[in-house]
Amino acid sequence: MKLNMAEEEDYMSDSFINVQEDIRPGLPMLRQIREARRKEEKQQEANLKNRQKSLKEEEQERRDLGLKNALGCENKGFALLQKMGYKSGQALGKSGDGIVEPIPLHVKTGKSGIGHETLLKRRAEEKLEHYRRKIHIKNEAEEKAEEQFRMRLKNKQEKMKLEGDLKRSQLACQQLDSQKNIEVPREAWYWLRPEEETEEEEEEEEQDEDEYTSKDLSVLEKLEILTSYLREEHLYCIWCGTTYKDKKDLSTNCPGPTSADHDD
């Protein structure tokens, strides 16, 4: 029994503890030790960064302090200027129109080459100019689209107005021709065609038409021809809505032969 107990390991002995803490290369590290070493490495990196930052700040402070102090006679360049007649606070140049303060010192802290900042500035300006040009083109396209929409709407309204005037002229022509016992219109389209007209009648009328057909004429041309016929044959103006006594009465009291003459 005592022999068995002696053979068992004593977990409180130094040998067991040393074996557990013996972390040799190639053996897996305990999680606690890995975390401790990682924290220590991070702390060392942070201390190094802070140390570098403090050195830069010290350099900047020493530089600013040196730039604030004016040059004295111990400076060789300043001593030469004084021998040539220069006085402190006086502008450079024979006529005294030069600089008074020394050329400012710009310390380059980055790792980029000479002219890199100028290149970045030029690229930023080009990018801004490209953006402005893009916005300008977009605005022009929108304005053009709006103008085209207004023109289409205006043309549509004008077309509807012309078609309405032509229809009124055809109705007036048919009534006035009927009052004079005219049974057949001078041109087929002078009168408003009834909707129940058959296809056979349309084909017969197309065969009886002159060299040109009504389809060759625009609505405006038809309106001009028909209103001229109404004024000459019936002394009638569709925009005035009046049948005049004679041509003199028509020319005196009617503003004109077009719709624009009656807009005022």
mmCIF file of C-alpha atoms in Angstrom:
data_model
loop_
_atom_site.group_PDB
_atom_site.id
_atom_site.type_symbol
_atom_site.label_atom_id
_atom_site.label_comp_id
_atom_site.label_asym_id
_atom_site.label_seq_id
_atom_site.Cartn_x
_atom_site.Cartn_y
_atom_site.Cartn_z
ATOM 1 C CA MET A 1 0.000 0.000 0.000
ATOM 2 C CA LYS A 2 2.831 2.381 0.918
ATOM 3 C CA LEU A 3 4.665 1.436 -2.276
ATOM 4 C CA ASN A 4 1.671 2.345 -4.414
ATOM 5 C CA MET A 5 1.343 5.728 -2.730
ATOM 6 C CA ALA A 6 5.033 6.444 -3.267
ATOM 7 C CA GLU A 7 4.702 5.673 -6.930
ATOM 8 C CA GLU A 8 1.826 8.167 -7.287
ATOM 9 C CA GLU A 9 2.869 11.714 -8.253
ATOM 10 C CA ASP A 10 2.649 14.476 -5.699
ATOM 11 C CA TYR A 11 0.742 17.264 -7.444
ATOM 12 C CA MET A 12 2.009 19.769 -4.882
ATOM 13 C CA SER A 13 5.683 18.979 -5.451
ATOM 14 C CA ASP A 14 8.099 21.392 -7.199
ATOM 15 C CA SER A 15 8.877 18.887 -9.891
ATOM 16 C CA PHE A 16 5.268 18.761 -11.084
ATOM 17 C CA ILE A 17 4.901 22.557 -11.067
ATOM 18 C CA ASN A 18 8.171 23.063 -12.945
ATOM 19 C CA VAL A 19 7.108 20.551 -15.560
ATOM 20 C CA GLN A 20 3.821 22.377 -16.099
ATOM 21 C CA GLU A 21 5.597 25.759 -16.439
ATOM 22 C CA ASP A 22 8.278 24.364 -18.727
ATOM 23 C CA ILE A 23 7.092 25.732 -22.057
ATOM 24 C CA ARG A 24 9.648 24.688 -24.606
ATOM 25 C CA PRO A 25 9.616 25.532 -28.374
ATOM 26 C CA GLY A 26 7.321 23.243 -30.235
ATOM 27 C CA LEU A 27 5.002 22.608 -27.282
ATOM 28 C CA PRO A 28 1.521 24.207 -27.248
ATOM 29 C CA MET A 29 1.335 27.328 -25.082
ATOM 30 C CA LEU A 30 -1.330 27.771 -22.486
ATOM 31 C CA ARG A 31 -4.098 30.211 -23.359
ATOM 32 C CA GLN A 32 -3.328 32.481 -20.385
ATOM 33 C CA ILE A 33 0.318 32.808 -21.354
ATOM 34 C CA ARG A 34 -0.510 33.578 -24.994
ATOM 35 C CA GLU A 35 -2.965 36.302 -23.929
ATOM 36 C CA ALA A 36 -0.418 37.796 -21.544
ATOM 37 C CA ARG A 37 2.272 37.914 -24.201
ATOM 38 C CA ARG A 38 -0.138 39.428 -26.747
ATOM 39 C CA LYS A 39 -1.097 42.192 -24.310
ATOM 40 C CA GLU A 40 2.538 42.862 -23.569
ATOM 41 C CA GLU A 41 3.349 43.171 -27.290
ATOM 42 C CA LYS A 42 0.458 45.590 -27.806
ATOM 43 C CA GLN A 43 1.615 47.680 -24.872
ATOM 44 C CA GLN A 44 5.119 47.812 -26.283
ATOM 45 C CA GLU A 45 3.806 48.954 -29.680
ATOM 46 C CA ALA A 46 1.684 51.649 -28.016
ATOM 47 C CA ASN A 47 4.655 52.869 -25.994
ATOM 48 C CA LEU A 48 6.783 53.006 -29.141
ATOM 49 C CA LYS A 49 4.169 55.062 -30.979
ATOM 50 C CA ASN A 50 3.829 57.453 -28.045
ATOM 51 C CA ARG A 51 7.594 57.799 -27.869
ATOM 52 C CA GLN A 52 7.792 58.636 -31.577
ATOM 53 C CA LYS A 53 4.965 61.134 -31.255
ATOM 54 C CA SER A 54 6.607 62.859 -28.343
ATOM 55 C CA LEU A 55 9.874 63.159 -30.281
ATOM 56 C CA LYS A 56 8.053 64.827 -33.166
ATOM 57 C CA GLU A 57 6.356 67.201 -30.804
ATOM 58 C CA GLU A 58 9.670 68.103 -29.222
ATOM 59 C CA GLU A 59 11.186 68.756 -32.644
ATOM 60 C CA GLN A 60 8.235 70.958 -33.574
ATOM 61 C CA GLU A 61 8.509 72.936 -30.337
ATOM 62 C CA ARG A 62 12.242 73.491 -30.790
ATOM 63 C CA ARG A 63 11.712 74.541 -34.402
ATOM 64 C CA ASP A 64 8.935 77.004 -33.518
ATOM 65 C CA LEU A 65 11.056 78.468 -30.730
ATOM 66 C CA GLY A 66 13.988 78.954 -33.075
ATOM 67 C CA LEU A 67 11.827 80.619 -35.740
ATOM 68 C CA LYS A 68 10.352 83.049 -33.223
ATOM 69 C CA ASN A 69 13.759 84.392 -32.256
ATOM 70 C CA ALA A 70 15.207 87.016 -34.581
ATOM 71 C CA LEU A 71 18.696 86.572 -36.013
ATOM 72 C CA GLY A 72 21.479 88.260 -34.135
ATOM 73 C CA CYS A 73 24.936 89.564 -34.993
ATOM 74 C CA GLU A 74 26.377 86.123 -34.360
ATOM 75 C CA ASN A 75 24.703 84.926 -37.584
ATOM 76 C CA LYS A 76 27.156 85.345 -40.474
ATOM 77 C CA GLY A 77 24.499 86.080 -43.067
ATOM 78 C CA PHE A 78 22.863 88.728 -40.907
ATOM 79 C CA ALA A 79 26.257 90.290 -40.175
ATOM 80 C CA LEU A 80 26.992 90.596 -43.913
ATOM 81 C CA LEU A 81 23.632 92.291 -44.476
ATOM 82 C CA GLN A 82 24.385 94.794 -41.730
ATOM 83 C CA LYS A 83 27.747 95.614 -43.326
ATOM 84 C CA MET A 84 25.892 96.394 -46.590
ATOM 85 C CA GLY A 85 23.630 98.843 -44.758
ATOM 86 C CA TYR A 86 20.693 96.614 -43.812
ATOM 87 C CA LYS A 87 18.781 97.433 -40.624
ATOM 88 C CA SER A 88 16.480 95.132 -38.709
ATOM 89 C CA GLY A 89 12.829 95.458 -39.874
ATOM 90 C CA GLN A 90 13.826 97.042 -43.184
ATOM 91 C CA ALA A 91 12.534 95.614 -46.488
ATOM 92 C CA LEU A 92 15.050 94.048 -48.853
ATOM 93 C CA GLY A 93 15.969 95.554 -52.198
ATOM 94 C CA LYS A 94 17.595 98.741 -53.370
ATOM 95 C CA SER A 95 14.277 100.584 -53.453
ATOM 96 C CA GLY A 96 12.981 98.877 -50.297
ATOM 97 C CA ASP A 97 10.102 97.077 -51.980
ATOM 98 C CA GLY A 98 11.240 93.551 -51.108
ATOM 99 C CA ILE A 99 10.128 91.220 -48.337
ATOM 100 C CA VAL A 100 10.422 92.135 -44.682
ATOM 101 C CA GLU A 101 9.903 88.749 -43.053
ATOM 102 C CA PRO A 102 11.995 85.702 -43.963
ATOM 103 C CA ILE A 103 10.590 83.101 -46.305
ATOM 104 C CA PRO A 104 8.397 80.803 -44.191
ATOM 105 C CA LEU A 105 9.618 77.308 -43.489
ATOM 106 C CA HIS A 106 7.364 74.418 -44.483
ATOM 107 C CA VAL A 107 8.470 71.118 -43.017
ATOM 108 C CA LYS A 108 7.525 68.073 -45.046
ATOM 109 C CA THR A 109 6.408 65.319 -42.692
ATOM 110 C CA GLY A 110 5.077 62.773 -45.191
ATOM 111 C CA LYS A 111 6.973 60.207 -47.236
ATOM 112 C CA SER A 112 5.706 61.335 -50.638
ATOM 113 C CA GLY A 113 8.050 62.816 -53.222
ATOM 114 C CA ILE A 114 8.463 66.421 -54.248
ATOM 115 C CA GLY A 115 5.455 67.701 -56.180
ATOM 116 C CA HIS A 116 3.111 65.015 -54.851
ATOM 117 C CA GLU A 117 0.901 67.545 -53.059
ATOM 118 C CA THR A 118 0.706 69.650 -56.210
ATOM 119 C CA LEU A 119 -0.308 66.541 -58.138
ATOM 120 C CA LEU A 120 -3.023 65.714 -55.608
ATOM 121 C CA LYS A 121 -4.294 69.290 -55.742
ATOM 122 C CA ARG A 122 -4.416 69.237 -59.548
ATOM 123 C CA ARG A 123 -6.236 65.895 -59.534
ATOM 124 C CA ALA A 124 -8.762 67.239 -57.028
ATOM 125 C CA GLU A 125 -9.350 70.309 -59.222
ATOM 126 C CA GLU A 126 -9.746 68.115 -62.311
ATOM 127 C CA LYS A 127 -12.202 65.893 -60.455
ATOM 128 C CA LEU A 128 -14.174 68.934 -59.317
ATOM 129 C CA GLU A 129 -14.171 70.373 -62.839
ATOM 130 C CA HIS A 130 -15.344 67.018 -64.236
ATOM 131 C CA TYR A 131 -18.159 66.933 -61.681
ATOM 132 C CA ARG A 132 -19.209 70.503 -62.527
ATOM 133 C CA ARG A 133 -19.150 69.707 -66.262
ATOM 134 C CA LYS A 134 -21.224 66.581 -65.640
ATOM 135 C CA ILE A 135 -23.801 68.580 -63.657
ATOM 136 C CA HIS A 136 -23.855 71.254 -66.390
ATOM 137 C CA ILE A 137 -24.477 68.656 -69.100
ATOM 138 C CA LYS A 138 -27.199 67.061 -66.985
ATOM 139 C CA ASN A 139 -28.913 70.427 -66.437
ATOM 140 C CA GLU A 140 -28.711 71.222 -70.147
ATOM 141 C CA ALA A 141 -30.238 67.841 -70.994
ATOM 142 C CA GLU A 142 -33.071 68.414 -68.514
ATOM 143 C CA GLU A 143 -33.724 71.914 -69.876
ATOM 144 C CA LYS A 144 -33.720 70.564 -73.436
ATOM 145 C CA ALA A 145 -36.135 67.796 -72.488
ATOM 146 C CA GLU A 146 -38.450 70.322 -70.811
ATOM 147 C CA GLU A 147 -38.290 72.605 -73.852
ATOM 148 C CA GLN A 148 -39.077 69.687 -76.178
ATOM 149 C CA PHE A 149 -42.001 68.692 -73.967
ATOM 150 C CA ARG A 150 -43.354 72.245 -74.025
ATOM 151 C CA MET A 151 -42.968 72.368 -77.812
ATOM 152 C CA ARG A 152 -44.778 69.035 -78.231
ATOM 153 C CA LEU A 153 -47.552 70.216 -75.948
ATOM 154 C CA LYS A 154 -47.800 73.521 -77.796
ATOM 155 C CA ASN A 155 -47.871 71.786 -81.178
ATOM 156 C CA LYS A 156 -50.518 69.384 -79.943
ATOM 157 C CA GLN A 157 -52.676 72.248 -78.693
ATOM 158 C CA GLU A 158 -52.208 74.165 -81.933
ATOM 159 C CA LYS A 159 -53.101 71.068 -83.954
ATOM 160 C CA MET A 160 -56.264 70.529 -81.897
ATOM 161 C CA LYS A 161 -57.199 74.194 -82.414
ATOM 162 C CA LEU A 162 -56.636 73.968 -86.187
ATOM 163 C CA GLU A 163 -58.709 70.801 -86.387
ATOM 164 C CA GLY A 164 -61.495 72.495 -84.422
ATOM 165 C CA ASP A 165 -61.420 75.557 -86.728
ATOM 166 C CA LEU A 166 -61.467 73.318 -89.802
ATOM 167 C CA LYS A 167 -64.467 71.382 -88.501
ATOM 168 C CA ARG A 168 -66.366 74.614 -87.801
ATOM 169 C CA SER A 169 -65.464 75.871 -91.282
ATOM 170 C CA GLN A 170 -66.746 72.657 -92.875
ATOM 171 C CA LEU A 171 -70.048 72.866 -90.981
ATOM 172 C CA ALA A 172 -70.446 76.548 -91.915
ATOM 173 C CA CYS A 173 -69.589 75.810 -95.568
ATOM 174 C CA GLN A 174 -72.151 73.007 -95.717
ATOM 175 C CA GLN A 175 -74.903 75.188 -94.241
ATOM 176 C CA LEU A 176 -74.136 78.202 -96.436
ATOM 177 C CA ASP A 177 -73.855 76.071 -99.568
ATOM 178 C CA SER A 178 -77.201 74.445 -98.735
ATOM 179 C CA GLN A 179 -78.803 77.877 -98.376
ATOM 180 C CA LYS A 180 -77.692 78.618 -101.951
ATOM 181 C CA ASN A 181 -79.029 75.239 -103.099
ATOM 182 C CA ILE A 182 -75.549 73.871 -103.742
ATOM 183 C CA GLU A 183 -75.934 70.106 -103.519
ATOM 184 C CA VAL A 184 -72.336 69.077 -104.207
ATOM 185 C CA PRO A 185 -69.349 70.770 -102.504
ATOM 186 C CA ARG A 186 -66.582 72.238 -104.619
ATOM 187 C CA GLU A 187 -64.205 69.772 -102.995
ATOM 188 C CA ALA A 188 -65.255 66.670 -101.129
ATOM 189 C CA TRP A 189 -63.528 67.749 -97.921
ATOM 190 C CA TYR A 190 -65.253 71.186 -97.947
ATOM 191 C CA TRP A 191 -68.148 69.573 -96.126
ATOM 192 C CA LEU A 192 -67.962 67.522 -92.974
ATOM 193 C CA ARG A 193 -68.429 63.883 -93.921
ATOM 194 C CA PRO A 194 -71.083 61.945 -92.035
ATOM 195 C CA GLU A 195 -69.728 59.067 -89.968
ATOM 196 C CA GLU A 196 -72.065 56.516 -91.606
ATOM 197 C CA GLU A 197 -70.568 57.079 -95.055
ATOM 198 C CA THR A 198 -69.759 53.748 -96.708
ATOM 199 C CA GLU A 199 -66.394 52.666 -98.073
ATOM 200 C CA GLU A 200 -67.816 52.423 -101.591
ATOM 201 C CA GLU A 201 -68.798 56.110 -101.564
ATOM 202 C CA GLU A 202 -65.345 57.049 -100.339
ATOM 203 C CA GLU A 203 -63.724 55.106 -103.192
ATOM 204 C CA GLU A 204 -65.975 56.840 -105.732
ATOM 205 C CA GLU A 205 -65.088 60.256 -104.345
ATOM 206 C CA GLU A 206 -61.381 59.450 -104.440
ATOM 207 C CA GLN A 207 -61.692 58.524 -108.121
ATOM 208 C CA ASP A 208 -63.502 61.793 -108.914
ATOM 209 C CA GLU A 209 -60.914 63.988 -107.203
ATOM 210 C CA ASP A 210 -58.390 66.071 -109.156
ATOM 211 C CA GLU A 211 -54.691 65.359 -109.528
ATOM 212 C CA TYR A 212 -54.090 65.914 -105.821
ATOM 213 C CA THR A 213 -56.236 64.514 -102.993
ATOM 214 C CA SER A 214 -57.225 66.031 -99.684
ATOM 215 C CA LYS A 215 -54.732 63.734 -98.006
ATOM 216 C CA ASP A 216 -51.940 65.702 -99.687
ATOM 217 C CA LEU A 217 -53.009 68.850 -97.824
ATOM 218 C CA SER A 218 -52.256 69.601 -94.204
ATOM 219 C CA VAL A 219 -54.917 70.774 -91.757
ATOM 220 C CA LEU A 220 -53.566 74.326 -91.952
ATOM 221 C CA GLU A 221 -53.652 74.342 -95.760
ATOM 222 C CA LYS A 222 -57.213 73.024 -95.771
ATOM 223 C CA LEU A 223 -58.245 75.678 -93.269
ATOM 224 C CA GLU A 224 -56.676 78.478 -95.339
ATOM 225 C CA ILE A 225 -58.337 77.272 -98.536
ATOM 226 C CA LEU A 226 -61.752 76.784 -96.945
ATOM 227 C CA THR A 227 -61.819 80.093 -95.042
ATOM 228 C CA SER A 228 -60.803 81.869 -98.244
ATOM 229 C CA TYR A 229 -63.695 80.167 -100.035
ATOM 230 C CA LEU A 230 -66.138 81.199 -97.291
ATOM 231 C CA ARG A 231 -64.977 84.818 -97.443
ATOM 232 C CA GLU A 232 -65.161 85.041 -101.245
ATOM 233 C CA GLU A 233 -68.339 83.054 -101.921
ATOM 234 C CA HIS A 234 -70.371 83.698 -98.760
ATOM 235 C CA LEU A 235 -68.730 86.810 -97.219
ATOM 236 C CA TYR A 236 -68.462 84.793 -94.026
ATOM 237 C CA CYS A 237 -65.717 84.763 -91.364
ATOM 238 C CA ILE A 238 -65.707 81.806 -88.980
ATOM 239 C CA TRP A 239 -63.749 83.705 -86.284
ATOM 240 C CA CYS A 240 -66.115 86.667 -86.387
ATOM 241 C CA GLY A 241 -69.107 84.323 -86.771
ATOM 242 C CA THR A 242 -70.698 86.885 -89.071
ATOM 243 C CA THR A 243 -71.952 87.005 -92.659
ATOM 244 C CA TYR A 244 -71.199 90.471 -94.028
ATOM 245 C CA LYS A 245 -73.297 92.447 -96.496
ATOM 246 C CA ASP A 246 -70.626 92.916 -99.134
ATOM 247 C CA LYS A 247 -66.867 92.767 -99.655
ATOM 248 C CA LYS A 248 -66.402 96.330 -98.465
ATOM 249 C CA ASP A 249 -68.208 95.555 -95.225
ATOM 250 C CA LEU A 250 -66.047 92.429 -94.835
ATOM 251 C CA SER A 251 -62.758 94.226 -95.411
ATOM 252 C CA THR A 252 -63.748 97.110 -93.124
ATOM 253 C CA ASN A 253 -65.147 95.289 -90.104
ATOM 254 C CA CYS A 254 -63.294 91.936 -90.179
ATOM 255 C CA PRO A 255 -59.776 92.073 -88.601
ATOM 256 C CA GLY A 256 -58.305 89.650 -91.123
ATOM 257 C CA PRO A 257 -58.425 86.252 -92.812
ATOM 258 C CA THR A 258 -56.522 84.337 -90.114
ATOM 259 C CA SER A 259 -57.069 83.374 -86.492
ATOM 260 C CA ALA A 260 -54.069 85.420 -85.377
ATOM 261 C CA ASP A 261 -55.736 88.565 -86.741
ATOM 262 C CA HIS A 262 -58.600 87.998 -84.308
ATOM 263 C CA ASP A 263 -56.491 87.421 -81.186
ATOM 264 C CA ASP A 264 -56.213 91.098 -80.260
#
